[in-house]
Coordinates of C-alpha atoms in Angstrom, one line a residue:
M1 CA 0.0 0.0 0.0
T2 CA 1.3 3.5 -0.8
I3 CA 0.1 6.7 0.7
G4 CA 0.9 9.9 -1.1
H5 CA 2.0 13.2 0.4
S6 CA -0.4 15.5 2.1
D7 CA -1.2 18.9 0.4
D8 CA -1.3 20.6 3.8
A9 CA 1.7 22.8 4.4
F10 CA 3.9 22.5 7.4
S11 CA 4.0 25.4 9.9
D12 CA 6.6 28.0 9.2
S13 CA 8.4 27.4 12.5
V14 CA 8.5 25.0 15.4
C15 CA 6.8 27.6 17.6
D16 CA 3.9 27.8 15.1
L17 CA 3.6 24.1 15.1
L18 CA 3.6 23.9 18.9
S19 CA 1.0 26.6 19.2
I20 CA -1.6 24.6 17.2
P21 CA -4.1 23.1 19.6
V22 CA -4.5 19.4 20.1
A23 CA -7.1 17.8 17.9
D24 CA -10.4 17.4 19.8
R25 CA -11.3 13.7 19.4
P26 CA -12.9 11.4 22.0
A27 CA -10.8 8.7 23.7
P28 CA -11.5 5.2 22.4
A29 CA -14.0 3.1 24.2
P30 CA -12.4 0.7 26.7
D31 CA -13.7 -2.3 24.8
R32 CA -12.7 -1.1 21.4
Q33 CA -9.5 -2.5 19.7
L34 CA -6.9 0.2 19.4
H35 CA -5.5 1.1 16.0
I36 CA -1.7 0.8 16.6
V37 CA 0.9 2.1 14.1
L38 CA 4.4 0.5 14.4
V39 CA 7.3 2.4 12.9
A40 CA 10.3 0.3 12.0
P41 CA 13.7 1.5 11.0
P42 CA 14.5 2.0 7.3
Y43 CA 17.5 -0.4 7.1
F44 CA 16.3 -3.9 6.8
D45 CA 13.2 -5.9 5.8
V46 CA 10.7 -6.7 8.7
P47 CA 11.6 -9.4 9.6
P48 CA 15.2 -9.2 8.5
S49 CA 16.7 -12.1 6.5
G50 CA 20.0 -11.7 8.4
Y51 CA 21.3 -8.9 10.7
G52 CA 18.6 -6.6 12.1
G53 CA 17.8 -7.0 15.8
V54 CA 15.3 -4.1 16.0
E55 CA 13.5 -5.3 12.8
A56 CA 13.2 -8.8 14.3
V57 CA 11.7 -7.4 17.5
V58 CA 9.2 -5.2 15.5
A59 CA 8.2 -8.2 13.3
S60 CA 7.5 -10.4 16.4
L61 CA 5.5 -7.6 18.1
A62 CA 3.4 -7.0 14.9
D63 CA 2.5 -10.7 14.6
E64 CA 1.7 -11.2 18.3
L65 CA -0.5 -8.1 18.4
V66 CA -2.4 -9.3 15.3
A67 CA -2.8 -12.7 16.9
R68 CA -4.3 -11.0 19.9
G69 CA -6.9 -9.4 17.7
R70 CA -5.3 -5.9 17.5
R71 CA -5.5 -3.6 14.4
V72 CA -1.9 -3.0 13.5
T73 CA -0.4 -1.0 10.7
L74 CA 3.4 -1.4 10.1
L75 CA 5.5 1.3 8.4
G76 CA 8.8 0.0 7.1
A77 CA 11.1 -0.6 4.2
G78 CA 11.3 -3.4 1.6
R79 CA 8.9 -6.3 1.6
A80 CA 5.9 -7.1 3.7
G81 CA 6.7 -9.9 6.0
T82 CA 4.3 -9.8 8.9
K83 CA 0.6 -10.3 9.5
A84 CA 0.1 -6.6 10.0
R85 CA -1.1 -4.2 7.3
F86 CA 2.1 -2.9 5.7
I87 CA 2.8 0.5 4.3
R88 CA 6.1 0.7 2.4
V89 CA 8.1 3.8 3.2
W90 CA 11.0 2.8 1.1
D91 CA 11.0 0.4 -1.9
E92 CA 14.4 -0.9 -0.9
P93 CA 15.9 -1.1 2.6
Q94 CA 18.6 1.5 3.2
S95 CA 21.1 -1.1 4.5
A96 CA 24.1 0.4 2.7
K97 CA 23.5 3.7 4.5
L98 CA 23.3 2.3 8.0
G99 CA 24.9 4.8 10.4
E100 CA 24.4 7.8 8.1
P101 CA 22.0 10.7 9.1
Y102 CA 20.2 10.9 5.7
P103 CA 18.0 7.8 6.0
E104 CA 17.0 8.5 9.6
I105 CA 15.9 12.1 8.9
V106 CA 14.2 11.4 5.6
H107 CA 12.5 8.3 7.1
A108 CA 11.1 10.4 9.9
M109 CA 9.8 13.0 7.4
K110 CA 8.2 10.4 5.2
V111 CA 6.6 8.7 8.2
W112 CA 5.1 12.0 9.4
R113 CA 3.4 12.6 6.1
I114 CA 2.1 9.0 6.0
I115 CA 0.7 9.2 9.5
E116 CA -0.9 12.6 8.9
R117 CA -2.7 11.3 5.9
L118 CA -3.5 7.9 7.4
H119 CA -5.0 9.4 10.5
R120 CA -7.6 11.3 8.4
E121 CA -8.6 8.1 6.6
D122 CA -8.4 5.6 9.5
P123 CA -7.9 7.3 12.9
I124 CA -4.8 6.2 14.8
D125 CA -5.0 5.5 18.6
I126 CA -1.2 5.3 19.2
V127 CA 2.1 5.5 17.3
H128 CA 4.8 3.2 18.5
D129 CA 8.2 4.2 17.1
H130 CA 11.3 2.0 17.0
T131 CA 13.6 4.4 15.1
F132 CA 16.2 6.9 16.2
A133 CA 14.9 10.1 14.6
G134 CA 11.2 9.2 14.5
P135 CA 10.4 10.6 18.0
L136 CA 11.2 14.1 16.6
N137 CA 7.7 13.9 15.2
A138 CA 6.2 13.8 18.7
A139 CA 5.0 17.4 18.6
G140 CA 3.2 16.7 15.3
Y141 CA 1.5 13.7 16.7
R142 CA 0.4 15.8 19.7
M143 CA -1.1 18.3 17.2
L144 CA -3.1 15.5 15.7
G145 CA -4.1 14.2 19.1
I146 CA -2.3 10.9 18.8
P147 CA -0.4 9.6 21.9
A148 CA 3.1 8.3 21.0
I149 CA 5.7 6.0 22.6
A150 CA 9.2 5.1 21.5
T151 CA 11.1 2.0 22.5
V152 CA 14.7 2.9 23.4
H153 CA 16.7 0.2 21.7
G154 CA 20.1 1.8 22.2
P155 CA 22.3 3.1 25.0
V156 CA 21.3 5.9 27.5
D157 CA 24.7 7.5 28.0
A158 CA 25.0 11.2 28.7
E159 CA 24.8 12.3 25.1
M160 CA 21.8 10.1 24.4
C161 CA 20.0 11.2 27.5
D162 CA 20.3 14.9 26.4
Y163 CA 18.7 13.8 23.1
Y164 CA 15.8 11.9 24.8
R165 CA 15.2 14.7 27.3
A166 CA 14.7 17.1 24.4
F167 CA 11.7 15.3 23.0
D168 CA 8.3 16.8 23.1
R169 CA 6.6 15.4 26.3
N170 CA 4.0 13.6 24.1
M171 CA 6.7 11.0 23.3
K172 CA 6.8 8.5 26.2
L173 CA 9.7 6.0 26.4
V174 CA 9.7 2.3 26.9
A175 CA 12.9 0.7 28.3
I176 CA 13.9 -2.8 27.2
S177 CA 15.6 -3.7 30.5
D178 CA 15.5 -2.5 34.1
R179 CA 19.2 -1.7 33.9
Q180 CA 18.6 0.6 31.0
R181 CA 16.0 2.6 33.0
E182 CA 18.1 2.6 36.1
L183 CA 20.9 4.3 34.2
A184 CA 18.6 7.3 33.3
P185 CA 15.7 7.4 35.8
D186 CA 14.7 11.0 34.9
L187 CA 13.7 10.2 31.3
N188 CA 10.0 10.2 30.3
W189 CA 9.6 6.4 30.9
I190 CA 6.2 4.9 30.7
G191 CA 7.3 1.3 31.4
R192 CA 9.7 -1.5 30.7
V193 CA 9.1 -4.4 28.3
H194 CA 11.9 -7.0 27.7
N195 CA 12.6 -8.0 24.2
A196 CA 11.3 -11.4 23.2
I197 CA 11.3 -14.1 20.6
N198 CA 8.8 -16.9 19.6
P199 CA 10.3 -20.1 20.9
E200 CA 8.3 -22.1 18.3
E201 CA 10.5 -20.5 15.6
W202 CA 13.7 -21.8 17.1
P203 CA 15.3 -25.3 17.1
F204 CA 16.2 -27.0 20.4
H205 CA 19.2 -29.4 20.6
T206 CA 20.5 -31.1 23.7
E207 CA 23.4 -32.7 21.8
K208 CA 26.1 -30.1 21.1
M209 CA 29.1 -30.0 18.8
D210 CA 32.6 -29.0 20.0
Y211 CA 32.7 -25.3 19.3
A212 CA 31.9 -22.0 20.9
L213 CA 30.1 -19.3 19.0
F214 CA 30.5 -15.5 18.8
L215 CA 27.5 -13.9 17.1
G216 CA 27.4 -10.1 16.7
R217 CA 29.1 -7.0 15.2
Y218 CA 32.9 -6.6 14.9
A219 CA 33.1 -3.8 17.4
P220 CA 35.3 -3.3 20.5
Y221 CA 32.3 -3.2 22.9
K222 CA 31.1 -6.6 21.6
G223 CA 34.4 -8.2 22.3
P224 CA 35.2 -10.6 19.4
D225 CA 38.9 -10.4 20.3
V226 CA 38.1 -11.2 23.9
A227 CA 36.0 -14.2 22.7
L228 CA 39.0 -15.5 20.7
R229 CA 41.4 -15.2 23.6
A230 CA 39.0 -17.0 25.9
A231 CA 38.3 -19.8 23.4
H232 CA 42.0 -20.3 22.8
A233 CA 42.7 -20.5 26.6
A234 CA 39.8 -23.0 27.0
G235 CA 41.1 -25.1 24.1
I236 CA 37.9 -24.9 22.1
R237 CA 37.2 -24.0 18.5
L238 CA 35.5 -20.7 18.0
I239 CA 33.2 -19.8 15.1
L240 CA 32.8 -16.1 14.5
A241 CA 29.5 -15.2 12.8
G242 CA 30.0 -11.5 12.7
K243 CA 28.6 -8.5 10.8
C244 CA 31.4 -6.8 9.0
N245 CA 30.3 -4.5 6.2
E246 CA 30.7 -1.0 7.7
P247 CA 34.1 0.7 7.5
A248 CA 34.5 0.8 11.2
E249 CA 33.7 -2.9 11.5
K250 CA 36.2 -3.8 8.7
A251 CA 38.9 -1.8 10.3
Y252 CA 38.3 -3.3 13.7
F253 CA 38.4 -6.8 12.3
A254 CA 41.6 -6.2 10.4
E255 CA 43.4 -4.6 13.4
H256 CA 42.1 -6.6 16.4
V257 CA 40.5 -9.8 15.3
E258 CA 42.4 -11.1 12.2
P259 CA 45.8 -11.2 13.9
L260 CA 44.4 -13.5 16.6
L261 CA 43.0 -16.1 14.3
T262 CA 44.4 -19.6 14.4
A263 CA 43.9 -22.7 12.2
T264 CA 41.1 -23.9 14.6
D265 CA 39.1 -20.7 14.3
D266 CA 36.3 -20.3 11.7
V267 CA 35.3 -16.9 10.3
F268 CA 31.8 -17.8 9.1
G269 CA 30.7 -14.3 8.0
E270 CA 27.3 -12.8 8.6
A271 CA 24.7 -15.5 9.3
D272 CA 21.2 -15.4 7.8
A273 CA 18.2 -16.5 9.8
I274 CA 18.6 -20.2 8.9
A275 CA 22.4 -20.3 9.5
K276 CA 22.0 -18.4 12.8
R277 CA 19.6 -21.0 14.1
Q278 CA 21.8 -23.9 13.1
L279 CA 25.0 -22.3 14.6
L280 CA 23.2 -21.5 17.9
A281 CA 21.6 -24.9 18.3
G282 CA 24.8 -26.7 17.6
A283 CA 27.2 -24.6 19.8
K284 CA 28.5 -25.9 23.1
C285 CA 28.1 -22.3 24.3
M286 CA 27.8 -18.8 23.0
L287 CA 30.3 -16.1 24.1
F288 CA 29.0 -12.7 25.0
P289 CA 32.0 -10.8 26.3
I290 CA 30.6 -7.3 26.1
S291 CA 32.3 -4.2 27.6
W292 CA 29.4 -1.8 27.7
D293 CA 26.0 -1.4 29.2
E294 CA 24.2 -3.5 26.6
P295 CA 20.5 -2.4 26.8
F296 CA 19.3 -6.0 26.3
G297 CA 21.2 -8.4 24.1
I298 CA 18.6 -10.4 22.2
V299 CA 21.2 -12.9 21.0
M300 CA 21.4 -14.2 24.5
I301 CA 17.8 -15.4 24.5
E302 CA 18.2 -16.7 20.9
A303 CA 21.0 -18.9 22.2
M304 CA 19.2 -20.1 25.3
V305 CA 16.0 -21.0 23.5
C306 CA 18.1 -23.3 21.4
G307 CA 19.3 -25.0 24.6
T308 CA 22.7 -23.3 24.4
P309 CA 24.2 -21.7 27.5
V310 CA 25.7 -18.2 27.4
V311 CA 29.1 -17.3 28.9
A312 CA 29.1 -13.5 29.3
L313 CA 30.9 -10.6 31.0
R314 CA 28.7 -8.7 33.5
G315 CA 27.3 -5.5 32.0
G316 CA 24.1 -3.9 31.0
A317 CA 21.1 -6.3 31.1
V318 CA 23.2 -9.5 31.2
A319 CA 22.2 -10.3 34.8
E320 CA 18.5 -9.9 33.9
V321 CA 18.7 -12.3 31.0
I322 CA 21.1 -15.0 32.2
E323 CA 20.5 -16.9 35.4
H324 CA 24.0 -17.5 36.6
G325 CA 24.8 -21.2 37.0
V326 CA 21.5 -22.2 35.5
T327 CA 21.4 -20.9 31.9
G328 CA 25.0 -19.9 31.7
F329 CA 27.8 -18.1 33.6
I330 CA 28.3 -14.4 34.2
C331 CA 32.0 -13.4 34.7
D332 CA 33.4 -10.2 36.2
H333 CA 36.7 -10.3 34.3
P334 CA 37.9 -11.8 31.0
D335 CA 40.3 -14.0 32.8
E336 CA 37.3 -15.9 34.2
L337 CA 35.9 -16.8 30.8
P338 CA 38.0 -19.9 30.0
D339 CA 37.0 -21.6 33.3
A340 CA 33.4 -20.8 32.7
I341 CA 33.6 -22.2 29.1
A342 CA 35.0 -25.4 30.6
R343 CA 32.0 -25.7 32.9
V344 CA 29.2 -25.3 30.3
G345 CA 28.6 -29.1 30.4
E346 CA 27.0 -28.4 33.9
I347 CA 24.2 -26.4 32.3
D348 CA 20.9 -28.2 31.4
P349 CA 19.7 -27.2 27.9
H350 CA 16.1 -27.6 29.0
A351 CA 16.6 -25.0 31.7
C352 CA 17.9 -22.6 29.1
R353 CA 14.9 -23.0 26.9
R354 CA 12.5 -22.9 29.8
R355 CA 13.8 -19.5 31.0
V356 CA 13.0 -18.0 27.5
E357 CA 9.6 -19.6 27.4
E358 CA 8.7 -18.2 30.9
L359 CA 10.3 -14.7 30.7
F360 CA 11.2 -13.8 27.1
A361 CA 8.5 -15.3 24.9
T362 CA 6.5 -13.1 22.5
D363 CA 3.1 -13.6 24.2
R364 CA 4.4 -12.0 27.4
F365 CA 6.1 -9.3 25.3
A366 CA 2.8 -8.4 23.5
A367 CA 0.9 -8.4 26.7
G368 CA 3.4 -5.9 28.1
Y369 CA 3.1 -3.6 25.2
D370 CA -0.7 -3.9 25.3
A371 CA -0.6 -2.6 28.9
V372 CA 1.7 0.3 27.8
Y373 CA -0.6 1.3 24.9
R374 CA -3.6 1.3 27.2
Q375 CA -1.7 3.4 29.7
A376 CA -0.6 5.9 27.1
V377 CA -4.1 6.3 25.8
L378 CA -5.4 6.7 29.3
T379 CA -2.8 9.3 30.1
G380 CA -3.8 11.2 27.0
I381 CA -2.3 14.3 25.5
D382 CA -1.4 17.5 27.4
S383 CA -2.1 20.4 25.1
G384 CA 0.3 22.8 26.9
R385 CA 3.5 24.0 25.3
S386 CA 6.6 22.0 25.8
I387 CA 9.5 24.3 24.9
G388 CA 12.1 24.4 27.7
R389 CA 10.1 21.9 29.9
H390 CA 10.4 18.3 30.7
R391 CA 7.9 16.2 32.6
R392 CA 8.2 12.5 33.6
A393 CA 5.4 10.1 32.9
T394 CA 2.8 9.3 35.5
M395 CA 2.6 5.6 36.2
V396 CA -0.8 3.9 36.5
P397 CA -0.8 2.2 39.9
S398 CA -2.4 -1.0 38.6
L399 CA 0.4 -1.4 36.1
S400 CA 3.4 -0.6 38.3
R401 CA 5.1 -1.5 41.6
K402 CA 7.9 0.0 43.6
S403 CA 10.9 -2.1 44.6
G404 CA 13.9 -0.6 46.4
G405 CA 12.8 2.9 45.5
T406 CA 12.8 2.2 41.8
V407 CA 9.5 2.3 39.9
R408 CA 9.2 -0.9 37.8
S409 CA 6.5 -2.1 35.5
A410 CA 4.6 -5.1 36.7
W411 CA 4.1 -7.1 33.5

């Protein structure tokens, strides 16, 4: 489906835009299904055929929401691949321009025009954005009377916190881990929903082959060089299935990874969806030696659902995802990794899969976002001006609890 540009002109300035009153439309009846618009990034198909963690999350959410009887419209690039109604923003995914500002900004502009037109034809109850620049449209959505939320898929370091604090207050944020929210408690959070996968789409093997696996980007904070040193010290073959097409990734591989390779190591290349499942299911363990506050790390649950334990360095959401000694081992220093690799035979593959089924399956994930959507609609739109002000979200008591002074969502 293609929606053309609106003939309406944009306001001449941000101040003009913010002065326009919120559209006066009644809140949806409590028993009516919400019309949810999901906005995916412009870089990969949804779902992706290979690399594309955010796109995979969006695809799972779209399918689960549709399965729950919700009306879902998905805005993205490339082919239609979910059960949701699909509006193509770009004919071809902008994979080659990943990391450049152009696709982010143009994508946000295109999405705004589509939503403006779509809302007139089929009123939207909530916009759920999964992109970097998309939340800049929050003031426009407020003008239309549409509540909006954004899932924060990336880090919340000082620079990014300045960015998120600058959003129009209509854009409420969803964290993907408790750790992510704890690092920036003053942002406009409305809740926390862990990322998830559909266990039925993943193989489960109890018999493992004699190799460890590294699966991720070739970047210093992902630790492929740390994984190599740990595997060598543990005397186990390492397969590296890494993304290596951006200049920074190629440079890092050439300088820090390639010199460490031995005859027993295998550089597989970037794994597509089928190869990734095969590699994860067959691995004795997956190595996750990160050196940053990883917001979630979906590859950990992808490994565990296949019955494969994860050996990781402590950081970010690692301790939320892995149960130490039950579904893998969490180490505090790289020197501890070889001993942990030697102990992975102690881990029960069934326990690994069970943890994903109980905590990180897509049905629980969709229920969490359902609660967030209803809360956002219930909170509604504040028609006051937002320049120079920031206000935190108000939590609905029935959807939240307090633990140790930190507000946590209950789903």
